[in-house]
Coordinates of C-alpha atoms and ligand atoms in Angstrom, one line a residue:
M1146 CA 9.4 -11.8 -29.2
S1147 CA 9.6 -11.9 -25.4
R1148 CA 6.4 -11.5 -23.5
T1149 CA 6.0 -10.0 -20.0
A1150 CA 2.8 -10.1 -17.9
I1151 CA 2.2 -7.5 -15.2
I1152 CA -0.6 -8.4 -12.7
G1153 CA -2.4 -5.3 -11.3
A1154 CA -2.5 -1.7 -12.4
G1155 CA -2.1 0.0 -9.0
P1156 CA 0.9 2.2 -8.2
C1157 CA 3.3 -0.8 -8.6
G1158 CA 1.9 -2.1 -11.9
L1159 CA 1.8 1.4 -13.3
A1160 CA 5.4 2.0 -12.1
Q1161 CA 6.3 -1.2 -14.1
L1162 CA 4.5 -0.1 -17.2
H1163 CA 6.2 3.3 -16.9
A1164 CA 9.6 1.7 -16.5
F1165 CA 9.2 -0.3 -19.7
E1166 CA 8.1 2.8 -21.6
Q1167 CA 11.1 4.7 -20.5
A1168 CA 13.3 1.9 -21.9
R1169 CA 11.3 1.8 -25.1
L1170 CA 11.7 5.6 -25.5
D1171 CA 15.5 5.0 -25.2
G1172 CA 15.3 2.6 -28.1
A1173 CA 15.3 -0.7 -26.2
D1174 CA 13.4 -3.7 -27.5
V1175 CA 11.1 -4.4 -24.5
G1176 CA 9.1 -7.1 -26.3
E1177 CA 5.4 -7.3 -25.6
V1178 CA 4.2 -6.0 -22.2
V1179 CA 0.7 -6.8 -21.1
C1180 CA -1.0 -5.7 -17.8
F1181 CA -4.1 -7.5 -16.4
E1182 CA -6.3 -5.5 -14.0
K1183 CA -9.4 -6.9 -12.5
Q1184 CA -11.0 -3.5 -11.8
S1185 CA -12.5 -1.2 -14.4
D1186 CA -9.9 1.5 -13.8
W1187 CA -6.3 2.0 -12.7
G1188 CA -4.8 3.3 -9.4
G1189 CA -5.2 0.2 -7.2
L1190 CA -6.2 1.1 -3.7
W1191 CA -6.2 4.8 -4.6
N1192 CA -9.1 4.1 -7.0
Y1193 CA -11.8 4.6 -4.4
T1194 CA -14.8 2.2 -4.3
W1195 CA -17.8 2.5 -2.0
R1196 CA -18.3 -1.3 -2.4
T1197 CA -17.4 -3.8 0.3
G1198 CA -17.6 -7.6 0.4
L1199 CA -17.9 -8.8 -3.2
D1200 CA -17.6 -6.7 -6.3
A1201 CA -20.1 -6.7 -9.2
H1202 CA -18.5 -9.9 -10.6
G1203 CA -18.6 -11.9 -7.3
D1204 CA -14.8 -11.4 -6.6
P1205 CA -13.6 -9.9 -3.3
V1206 CA -13.5 -6.1 -3.4
H1207 CA -9.9 -5.0 -3.7
G1208 CA -10.3 -1.5 -2.2
S1209 CA -9.4 -0.9 1.5
M1210 CA -9.4 2.9 1.3
Y1211 CA -12.1 5.0 2.8
R1212 CA -13.6 8.4 2.5
Y1213 CA -11.7 11.3 4.2
L1214 CA -8.3 9.5 3.8
W1215 CA -5.4 11.9 3.8
S1216 CA -1.9 10.8 3.1
N1217 CA -0.4 9.6 6.4
G1218 CA 3.2 10.6 5.4
P1219 CA 4.6 13.7 3.7
K1220 CA 4.0 13.5 -0.1
E1221 CA 7.7 14.6 -0.5
C1222 CA 8.6 11.1 0.8
L1223 CA 6.9 9.3 -2.0
E1224 CA 7.5 11.7 -4.9
F1225 CA 8.3 10.1 -8.3
A1226 CA 11.9 11.2 -9.1
D1227 CA 11.0 11.6 -12.8
Y1228 CA 7.6 13.3 -12.3
P1229 CA 7.7 15.9 -9.5
F1230 CA 4.6 17.3 -7.9
D1231 CA 5.4 20.7 -9.3
E1232 CA 5.2 19.4 -12.8
H1233 CA 1.9 17.7 -12.2
F1234 CA 0.1 20.5 -10.2
G1235 CA 1.9 23.4 -11.9
G1236 CA 3.1 24.8 -8.5
P1237 CA 3.6 24.0 -4.8
I1238 CA 0.9 22.2 -2.9
P1239 CA 0.7 21.3 0.8
S1240 CA 2.5 18.2 2.1
F1241 CA -0.4 15.9 3.2
P1242 CA -2.9 15.6 0.3
P1243 CA -6.2 13.7 0.5
R1244 CA -6.6 10.5 -1.5
E1245 CA -8.2 12.1 -4.6
V1246 CA -5.1 14.4 -5.1
L1247 CA -2.7 11.5 -4.9
F1248 CA -4.8 9.5 -7.2
D1249 CA -4.7 12.4 -9.7
Y1250 CA -0.9 12.5 -9.4
I1251 CA -0.4 8.7 -9.9
V1252 CA -2.6 8.8 -12.9
G1253 CA -1.0 11.9 -14.2
R1254 CA 2.3 10.2 -14.8
A1255 CA 0.7 7.1 -16.3
K1256 CA -1.1 9.3 -18.8
K1257 CA 2.1 11.2 -19.6
S1258 CA 3.8 7.9 -20.4
N1259 CA 0.8 6.7 -22.3
V1260 CA 0.6 3.3 -20.7
R1261 CA -3.2 2.8 -20.5
Q1262 CA -3.1 1.1 -23.9
F1263 CA -1.2 -1.9 -22.4
I1264 CA -3.8 -2.6 -19.7
H1265 CA -6.6 -5.2 -20.0
F1266 CA -9.2 -3.9 -17.6
D1267 CA -12.0 -6.1 -16.1
T1268 CA -9.7 -9.0 -16.4
A1269 CA -8.8 -11.1 -13.4
V1270 CA -5.8 -13.4 -13.2
R1271 CA -7.0 -16.8 -12.1
D1272 CA -3.9 -19.0 -12.3
I1273 CA -0.2 -18.7 -12.8
T1274 CA 2.0 -21.8 -13.3
F1275 CA 5.4 -22.4 -14.8
D1276 CA 5.9 -25.0 -17.5
D1277 CA 9.4 -26.6 -17.3
D1278 CA 9.3 -27.9 -20.8
S1279 CA 8.6 -24.6 -22.5
Q1280 CA 10.3 -22.6 -19.7
A1281 CA 7.4 -20.2 -19.9
F1282 CA 4.6 -19.2 -17.5
E1283 CA 1.0 -20.1 -18.3
V1284 CA -1.2 -17.3 -17.2
T1285 CA -5.0 -18.0 -17.1
V1286 CA -7.2 -14.9 -17.0
E1287 CA -10.9 -14.4 -16.9
S1288 CA -12.5 -11.4 -18.7
Y1289 CA -15.6 -10.2 -17.0
D1290 CA -17.1 -9.2 -20.3
D1291 CA -17.7 -12.7 -21.5
R1292 CA -16.6 -14.6 -18.4
R1293 CA -14.4 -16.8 -20.6
L1294 CA -11.1 -18.2 -19.4
R1295 CA -8.1 -18.0 -21.6
T1296 CA -4.5 -19.1 -21.1
E1297 CA -1.5 -17.3 -22.5
A1298 CA 2.3 -18.0 -22.3
F1299 CA 4.7 -15.4 -20.9
D1300 CA 8.4 -15.4 -20.4
H1301 CA 8.3 -13.2 -17.4
V1302 CA 5.6 -12.5 -14.8
I1303 CA 5.6 -9.5 -12.5
V1304 CA 3.1 -9.7 -9.6
A1305 CA 1.9 -6.2 -8.5
T1306 CA -1.4 -7.1 -6.8
G1307 CA -0.8 -5.3 -3.5
H1308 CA -1.1 -7.0 -0.1
F1309 CA -3.5 -4.8 1.8
S1310 CA -6.8 -6.2 0.6
T1311 CA -7.4 -9.6 2.2
P1312 CA -8.2 -8.9 5.9
N1313 CA -6.7 -10.7 8.9
V1314 CA -9.8 -11.2 11.0
P1315 CA -9.3 -12.5 14.6
E1316 CA -12.2 -13.6 16.8
Y1317 CA -12.6 -12.9 20.5
P1318 CA -15.0 -14.6 22.9
G1319 CA -18.4 -13.0 22.9
F1320 CA -18.2 -11.7 19.3
E1321 CA -21.0 -13.9 18.3
H1322 CA -23.4 -12.4 20.8
F1323 CA -22.4 -8.8 20.4
P1324 CA -25.5 -6.8 19.6
G1325 CA -23.8 -4.3 17.1
R1326 CA -21.7 -4.2 14.0
I1327 CA -18.2 -5.9 13.9
L1328 CA -16.2 -5.0 10.8
H1329 CA -12.6 -5.1 9.6
S1330 CA -10.9 -1.9 8.5
H1331 CA -11.0 -3.3 4.9
D1332 CA -14.7 -2.7 5.0
F1333 CA -14.6 0.7 6.7
R1334 CA -15.8 3.4 4.3
D1335 CA -17.5 6.4 5.9
A1336 CA -16.7 7.5 9.4
V1337 CA -20.0 9.5 9.6
E1338 CA -21.8 6.1 10.1
F1339 CA -20.4 6.1 13.6
A1340 CA -21.3 9.6 14.7
G1341 CA -22.8 9.6 18.2
K1342 CA -21.5 6.1 18.8
D1343 CA -19.1 4.6 21.3
L1344 CA -16.5 2.7 19.2
L1345 CA -14.0 0.0 20.0
I1346 CA -11.0 -0.3 17.7
L1347 CA -8.6 -3.2 17.9
G1348 CA -5.0 -2.8 16.7
S1349 CA -2.1 -0.4 17.2
S1350 CA -0.8 0.4 13.7
Y1351 CA -1.7 2.9 11.0
S1352 CA -5.3 1.8 10.4
A1353 CA -6.1 1.9 14.1
E1354 CA -4.5 5.3 14.5
D1355 CA -6.2 6.9 11.5
I1356 CA -9.7 5.3 11.8
A1357 CA -9.8 6.2 15.5
L1358 CA -8.9 9.8 14.7
Q1359 CA -11.2 10.3 11.8
S1360 CA -14.1 8.5 13.5
R1361 CA -13.8 11.0 16.4
K1362 CA -13.3 13.9 13.9
Y1363 CA -16.6 13.0 12.1
G1364 CA -18.6 12.7 15.3
A1365 CA -18.1 9.4 17.2
R1366 CA -18.9 10.0 20.9
S1367 CA -15.9 8.0 22.1
V1368 CA -13.2 5.8 20.7
T1369 CA -11.5 3.1 22.7
I1370 CA -8.4 1.6 21.1
S1371 CA -7.3 -1.7 22.4
Y1372 CA -3.7 -2.8 21.8
R1373 CA -2.5 -6.4 21.8
T1374 CA 1.2 -5.8 22.3
T1375 CA 2.2 -2.1 22.7
P1376 CA 0.1 1.1 22.9
M1377 CA 0.7 3.7 20.2
G1378 CA 1.0 6.2 23.0
F1379 CA 0.1 9.4 21.2
G1380 CA -1.4 12.4 22.9
W1381 CA -4.9 11.5 21.8
P1382 CA -7.5 14.3 21.6
E1383 CA -10.4 14.3 24.1
G1384 CA -12.7 11.4 23.5
I1385 CA -10.0 8.9 22.4
S1386 CA -8.2 6.6 24.8
E1387 CA -6.0 3.5 24.6
V1388 CA -6.5 0.4 26.8
P1389 CA -4.7 -3.0 27.0
A1390 CA -5.7 -6.2 25.1
L1391 CA -9.3 -7.2 24.7
Q1392 CA -10.2 -10.3 26.7
H1393 CA -13.8 -10.9 25.9
L1394 CA -17.2 -9.3 25.4
Q1395 CA -20.3 -9.7 27.5
G1396 CA -23.2 -8.3 25.7
R1397 CA -22.1 -4.8 24.7
T1398 CA -19.4 -4.6 27.3
A1399 CA -15.8 -5.1 26.3
H1400 CA -13.5 -6.4 29.0
F1401 CA -9.8 -5.6 28.9
A1402 CA -6.6 -7.1 30.3
D1403 CA -6.3 -4.4 33.0
G1404 CA -9.7 -5.5 34.4
T1405 CA -11.6 -2.4 33.1
G1406 CA -14.7 -2.6 30.9
R1407 CA -16.4 -0.4 28.5
S1408 CA -19.8 -0.5 26.8
V1409 CA -19.5 -0.1 23.0
D1410 CA -21.9 0.2 20.0
A1411 CA -19.6 -1.1 17.2
I1412 CA -16.2 -2.8 16.8
I1413 CA -13.6 -2.1 14.1
L1414 CA -10.9 -4.7 13.7
C1415 CA -7.8 -2.8 12.5
T1416 CA -5.9 -6.0 12.6
G1417 CA -4.0 -5.9 9.4
Y1418 CA -3.9 -7.9 6.2
Q1419 CA -2.7 -11.2 4.7
H1420 CA -0.5 -11.7 1.7
H1421 CA -3.0 -13.8 -0.1
F1422 CA -2.4 -14.9 -3.7
P1423 CA -4.6 -17.9 -4.4
F1424 CA -4.2 -17.4 -8.2
I1425 CA -0.5 -18.3 -8.0
D1426 CA 0.8 -21.9 -8.0
P1427 CA 1.9 -22.7 -4.5
E1428 CA 5.4 -23.3 -5.7
L1429 CA 5.6 -19.8 -7.0
R1430 CA 3.5 -18.1 -4.3
L1431 CA 5.0 -15.6 -1.8
S1432 CA 3.9 -16.4 1.7
T1433 CA 5.0 -13.9 4.4
T1434 CA 4.0 -11.8 7.3
N1435 CA 3.8 -8.0 6.7
N1436 CA 7.5 -7.1 7.2
L1437 CA 10.3 -5.0 5.7
Y1438 CA 12.2 -7.8 4.1
P1439 CA 10.2 -10.9 3.1
E1440 CA 12.1 -14.1 2.6
R1441 CA 12.8 -15.6 -0.9
L1442 CA 12.8 -12.3 -2.7
Y1443 CA 16.3 -11.2 -4.0
K1444 CA 16.6 -7.4 -3.6
G1445 CA 13.0 -7.6 -2.3
V1446 CA 11.8 -8.3 -5.9
V1447 CA 13.2 -11.4 -7.6
W1448 CA 11.7 -14.8 -6.7
T1449 CA 14.8 -16.8 -6.1
A1450 CA 13.4 -20.2 -7.0
N1451 CA 12.5 -18.9 -10.4
P1452 CA 14.0 -15.4 -11.3
K1453 CA 11.7 -15.0 -14.2
L1454 CA 9.0 -14.3 -11.6
M1455 CA 9.1 -11.0 -9.8
Y1456 CA 7.0 -9.3 -7.1
L1457 CA 6.7 -5.6 -6.5
G1458 CA 5.7 -3.7 -3.3
M1459 CA 5.5 -6.8 -1.1
Q1460 CA 7.3 -5.2 1.8
D1461 CA 5.7 -3.2 4.7
Q1462 CA 5.9 0.4 3.6
Y1463 CA 7.4 3.6 4.8
Y1464 CA 8.6 4.3 1.3
T1465 CA 5.9 3.8 -1.3
F1466 CA 5.8 5.2 -4.9
N1467 CA 9.6 6.0 -5.3
M1468 CA 10.4 2.5 -3.8
F1469 CA 8.0 0.9 -6.2
D1470 CA 9.7 2.8 -9.1
A1471 CA 13.1 1.6 -8.0
Q1472 CA 11.8 -1.9 -7.8
A1473 CA 10.1 -1.7 -11.2
F1474 CA 13.3 -0.4 -12.9
L1475 CA 15.1 -3.4 -11.4
A1476 CA 12.5 -5.8 -12.6
R1477 CA 12.5 -4.3 -16.0
D1478 CA 16.3 -4.5 -16.2
V1479 CA 16.2 -8.2 -15.2
V1480 CA 13.7 -8.8 -18.0
L1481 CA 15.9 -6.9 -20.5
G1482 CA 19.0 -8.7 -19.3
R1483 CA 20.6 -5.4 -18.3
V1484 CA 20.9 -6.7 -14.7
E1485 CA 22.2 -10.2 -14.4
V1486 CA 20.6 -12.3 -11.7
P1487 CA 23.3 -14.1 -9.7
D1488 CA 23.3 -17.8 -8.7
R1489 CA 20.7 -19.0 -6.2
E1490 CA 23.3 -19.3 -3.4
V1491 CA 24.5 -15.7 -4.0
M1492 CA 20.9 -14.5 -3.9
D1493 CA 20.1 -16.5 -0.7
A1494 CA 23.2 -15.1 1.0
D1495 CA 22.3 -11.5 0.1
I1496 CA 18.8 -12.1 1.5
G1497 CA 20.3 -13.7 4.5
D1498 CA 22.5 -10.6 5.1
W1499 CA 19.5 -8.2 4.9
R1500 CA 17.4 -10.4 7.1
A1501 CA 20.1 -10.7 9.7
R1502 CA 20.3 -6.9 9.8
Y1503 CA 16.5 -6.7 10.0
A1504 CA 16.5 -9.0 13.0
D1505 CA 18.5 -6.3 14.9
V1506 CA 16.1 -3.5 13.9
A1507 CA 14.4 -2.1 17.1
G1508 CA 11.9 0.7 16.8
V1509 CA 10.7 3.0 14.1
M1510 CA 13.8 5.0 13.6
D1511 CA 15.8 1.8 12.8
Q1512 CA 13.0 0.7 10.5
I1513 CA 13.2 4.0 8.6
D1514 CA 17.0 3.6 8.2
F1515 CA 16.6 0.0 7.2
Q1516 CA 14.2 0.7 4.4
T1517 CA 16.2 3.8 3.3
D1518 CA 19.2 1.6 2.9
Y1519 CA 17.2 -0.9 1.0
V1520 CA 15.9 1.7 -1.5
R1521 CA 19.4 3.2 -1.7
D1522 CA 20.8 -0.3 -2.6
L1523 CA 18.1 -0.7 -5.3
M1524 CA 19.0 2.8 -6.7
T1525 CA 22.6 1.6 -7.4
M1526 CA 21.3 -1.1 -9.7
T1527 CA 19.4 0.8 -12.4
D1528 CA 19.2 4.2 -14.0
Y1529 CA 16.1 5.4 -12.0
P1530 CA 16.9 9.1 -11.5
A1531 CA 18.6 10.2 -8.3
F1532 CA 16.7 12.1 -5.7
D1533 CA 17.8 13.3 -2.3
I1534 CA 17.1 10.2 -0.3
D1535 CA 19.0 11.5 2.7
L1536 CA 16.5 14.3 2.9
V1537 CA 13.6 11.8 2.6
R1538 CA 15.1 9.9 5.5
R1539 CA 15.2 13.1 7.6
H1540 CA 11.6 13.8 6.6
F1541 CA 10.5 10.4 8.0
V1542 CA 12.4 11.1 11.2
D1543 CA 10.8 14.6 11.6
W1544 CA 7.4 13.1 10.7
E1545 CA 7.7 10.6 13.6
H1546 CA 8.6 13.4 16.0
D1547 CA 5.8 15.6 14.6
K1548 CA 3.3 12.7 15.3
D1549 CA 4.6 12.5 18.9
A1550 CA 4.2 16.2 19.3
S1551 CA 0.7 16.3 17.9
I1552 CA -1.2 13.4 16.4
T1553 CA -4.0 15.8 15.2
G1554 CA -1.5 18.4 14.0
Y1555 CA 1.3 16.6 12.2
R1556 CA -0.5 16.8 8.8
D1557 CA -0.3 20.6 8.9
R1558 CA 3.5 20.5 8.7
C1559 CA 5.5 21.4 5.5
F1560 CA 8.3 19.5 3.9
A1561 CA 10.8 20.2 1.1
S1562 CA 10.8 18.1 -2.1
P1563 CA 13.8 15.7 -2.5
C1564 CA 13.5 16.3 -6.3
T1565 CA 13.0 20.1 -6.8
G1566 CA 13.6 21.6 -3.3
T1567 CA 10.1 23.2 -3.4
V1568 CA 8.6 23.5 0.1
G1569 CA 5.0 22.7 0.4
P1570 CA 2.9 25.6 1.7
A1571 CA 0.8 25.3 4.8
P1572 CA -2.7 23.9 4.1
H1573 CA -5.4 26.6 4.1
T1574 CA -7.3 24.7 6.8
T1575 CA -5.8 22.6 9.5
W1576 CA -6.4 18.9 9.0
W1577 CA -8.3 18.4 12.2
D1578 CA -10.8 21.1 11.2
E1579 CA -11.0 20.2 7.5
L1580 CA -14.0 17.9 6.8
D1581 CA -14.0 18.1 2.9
D1582 CA -11.4 15.8 1.4
S1583 CA -12.1 16.7 -2.3
L1584 CA -9.3 17.7 -4.7
A1585 CA -11.2 20.9 -5.6
R1586 CA -11.3 22.0 -1.9
F1587 CA -7.6 21.0 -1.3
L1588 CA -6.2 22.7 -4.4
H1589 CA -8.5 25.6 -5.1
H1590 CA -10.3 26.4 -1.8
Ligands
FAD1475 P1 -2.6 -1.8 -4.9 O1 -2.8 -0.4 -4.8 O2 -3.4 -2.7 -3.9 O3 -3.0 -2.3 -6.4 C1 -3.0 -3.6 -6.8 C2 -3.9 -3.8 -8.0 O4 -3.9 -5.2 -8.4 C3 -5.4 -3.4 -7.8 O5 -5.8 -2.5 -8.8 C4 -6.1 -4.7 -8.0 O6 -7.4 -4.6 -8.5 C5 -5.2 -5.5 -8.9 N1 -5.3 -7.0 -8.7 C6 -5.3 -7.7 -7.5 N2 -5.5 -9.0 -7.8 C7 -5.6 -9.1 -9.1 C8 -5.9 -10.3 -10.0 N3 -5.9 -11.5 -9.5 N4 -6.0 -10.0 -11.3 C9 -5.9 -8.8 -11.8 N5 -5.7 -7.7 -11.0 C10 -5.6 -7.9 -9.7 N6 0.6 4.6 0.9 C11 1.1 5.9 0.9 O7 2.1 6.1 0.3 N7 0.4 6.9 1.5 C12 -0.8 6.6 2.2 O8 -1.4 7.6 2.7 C13 -1.3 5.3 2.2 N8 -2.5 5.1 2.7 C14 -3.0 3.8 2.7 C15 -4.2 3.5 3.3 C16 -4.8 2.3 3.4 C17 -6.1 2.1 4.0 C18 -4.1 1.2 2.8 C19 -4.6 -0.2 2.8 C20 -2.8 1.4 2.2 C21 -2.3 2.7 2.1 N9 -1.0 3.0 1.5 C22 -0.6 4.3 1.5 C23 -0.2 1.9 1.0 C24 -0.5 1.3 -0.3 O9 -0.2 0.0 -0.2 C25 0.3 1.9 -1.5 O10 0.2 3.3 -1.6 C26 -0.1 1.4 -2.9 O11 -1.5 1.5 -3.1 C27 0.4 0.0 -3.2 O12 0.4 -0.2 -4.6 P2 0.3 -1.7 -5.2 O13 0.2 -1.5 -6.7 O14 1.3 -2.5 -4.7 O15 -1.1 -2.3 -4.7
NAP1476 P1 -0.5 -3.3 10.0 O1 0.4 -2.2 10.0 O2 -0.1 -4.6 9.4 O3 -1.0 -3.5 11.5 C1 -1.7 -4.6 12.0 C2 -2.1 -4.4 13.4 O4 -3.1 -5.4 13.8 C3 -1.0 -4.4 14.4 O5 -1.1 -3.4 15.3 C4 -1.2 -5.8 15.1 O6 -0.9 -5.7 16.5 C5 -2.7 -5.8 15.1 N1 -3.3 -7.2 15.3 C6 -3.1 -8.3 14.5 N2 -3.7 -9.3 14.9 C7 -4.4 -8.9 16.0 C8 -5.2 -9.6 17.0 N3 -5.6 -10.8 16.9 N4 -5.7 -8.8 18.0 C9 -5.4 -7.5 18.2 N5 -4.6 -6.9 17.3 C10 -4.1 -7.6 16.3 O7 -1.9 -3.0 9.2 P2 -2.7 -1.6 9.0 O8 -2.6 -0.8 10.3 O9 -4.0 -1.9 8.5 O10 -1.8 -0.8 7.9 C11 -1.8 -1.3 6.6 C12 -1.3 -0.3 5.6 O11 -2.3 0.7 5.4 C13 0.0 0.5 6.0 O12 0.8 0.6 4.9 C14 -0.5 1.9 6.3 O13 0.5 2.9 6.1 C15 -1.7 2.0 5.4 N6 -2.7 3.0 6.0 C16 -2.6 4.3 5.8 C17 -3.6 5.2 6.3 C18 -3.6 6.6 6.0 O14 -3.9 7.4 6.9 N7 -3.2 7.1 4.8 C19 -4.6 4.7 7.1 C20 -4.6 3.3 7.3 C21 -3.7 2.5 6.8 P3 0.6 -6.3 17.1 O15 1.4 -5.1 17.1 O16 0.2 -6.7 18.4 O17 1.0 -7.3 16.1
MG1477 MG1 -0.1 -2.7 -9.1

C-alpha cells in the first residue's frame, strides 16, 4: 500500500487531507495518509497561542497571529469552492471576519470531511531524507508524549508547514543600548501592551500596516512607521506617520534617513519571515525569498529534483485557502497518478516561463493578475470545483482601491461570494470602532 506523509495541519495540511478524502469518497484507493502536527490542535497560524519564544516542549512557537486580528482581505477571496461560508454559518456574514471566525470556518470543513482521525498531534517532524535504494522517504518524528524518535518510510511527502513563523530579524546600530523593548511581529500578541506609548515600527508590508493600525486603535500614543524601500503611503489616521529608513538609535531617539529623529518607547520589527525548514535534508529543502513564484517547484508545488516531494503554500499570498485547495488537489492527483509529472526539462522550462513573466510584474495590480493566472492554471489540472475567479480578481482590485480610499474603513466594505453570489452584509460596528474580536460578538452581536 502506498504511504503519504503530510507535514503540518494548518490550512494547507487540512486542504491536503480533505483532497484525499474527496478522492476516497469517489472510490479511489488513496493508500495510507498520515499527517504529523507538532501542536496539540489543528488550524496552523489560525490556532491562536498566547505563547512566544519556545513552546512547552522547547520548540520554537509556530504562531505569529495576535489578538484582535481581522482578515486583511475579503473572505470572499479565500472561500473554499466546495464549502461556502453560507453552508458553514447558515447565512450571510460580513466580509472581514476576525481570526476566531475564520478558524471556525477552516475547522468546520475539516470536521465535515472527518479528517482529524489521520492527524498525529504533538508530533514534530525532525528529519526527512530520501533513500535511493528503496526509493522511499525516511521521515523521523518525535512524539512529545514520550519524547521518542521513530522513523517511518513514505512513498510521498507533502510539506505544509507554512513560512510565516521563523522571523527575519535585522539589527540596527544602537539596538543594544535601547532602553525599551525590541520585538519582532512574530512575538507581538496584544496591542494593549503599548497603550500610551510611542512606538517605532520597521517594515512596509502587511504586518507593519496592521500592527501600526491596531496599536493606535488600542491606545498607542503615536506610531512611527519606518520604511526601507518604499512607503505604504496610505492616508493614516491621526497619530500614525511614515518616515524613511532607520539609520541608528541613540538612547531612545531613532534617527531616520531624512535627518529627522523621534523618541520612542518600543520597537516592533515587522520585517518578514524566513522559509526555514531545518528538518528537511538540504538536498530536498526549499530555500527561497518570500515571492509569488519560488524556484524549483513545478506548478508551485512539485519539487522538480524529486517529484515525490511536494510543497504547499510556499508562495507569497494574495490567494490563500482556495489556492491551497487547488494545490492540494494537484498534489493528491500526482500521488494517485492521475496527473503525470513531465520530464525535468519540461518542468524547468515551465517554471522558467512563469518566472520570466514574474520578472516583468510591477506593482500590486500585476501581482494580483499574476497569482490569479497561477491559480487559474492549477484549476485546469484537477477536478477542484470551479468558482468565479474573475470575480475574485476584481475583488482584489477593488480591495486595493478601498485601502487607498480609507485604510481604517476598507474592512467595512461588502463583497459577493464567487461560489454562491451571496453578498456579505455590512458589519454591525465599523472595524475602527470595534474592539471585541470574538466570534460571538461578530456573529451574534
Ligand atoms: P500554517 O498556518 O503556518 O500551518 C503550518 C502547520 O505546520 C502548523 O500547524 C505548524 O504547527 C505545523 N508544523 C510546522 N513545522 C512542523 C514540524 N516540523 N512538524 C510538525 N508540524 C509542523 N491569510 C489570509 O488569508 N487572511 C489573513 O487575514 C491572514 N492573516 C495573517 C496574519 C499573520 C500574522 C500571518 C503570519 C499570516 C496571515 N495569513 C492570512 C496567511 C497565512 O499564511 C495563511 O492564512 C495560512 O495560515 C497558511 O497555511 P499553512 O498551512 O501553509 O501554514
Ligand atoms: P512581508 O510581506 O514579507 O514583508 C516584510 C517587510 O519587511 C517588507 O516591507 C520589507 O521591506 C521589510 N524588511 C525586511 N528586512 C528589513 C530590514 N532589514 N529593515 C527594514 N525593513 C525590512 O511580511 P509581513 O508583513 O510580516 O507579512 C507576512 C504575511 O502575514 C502576509 O501573508 C500577510 O498577508 C500576513 N499578515 C496578515 C495580517 C492581517 O491583518 N490579517 C497582518 C499581518 C500579516 P522591503 O520592502 O524594503 O523589502
Ligand atoms: Mg498545513
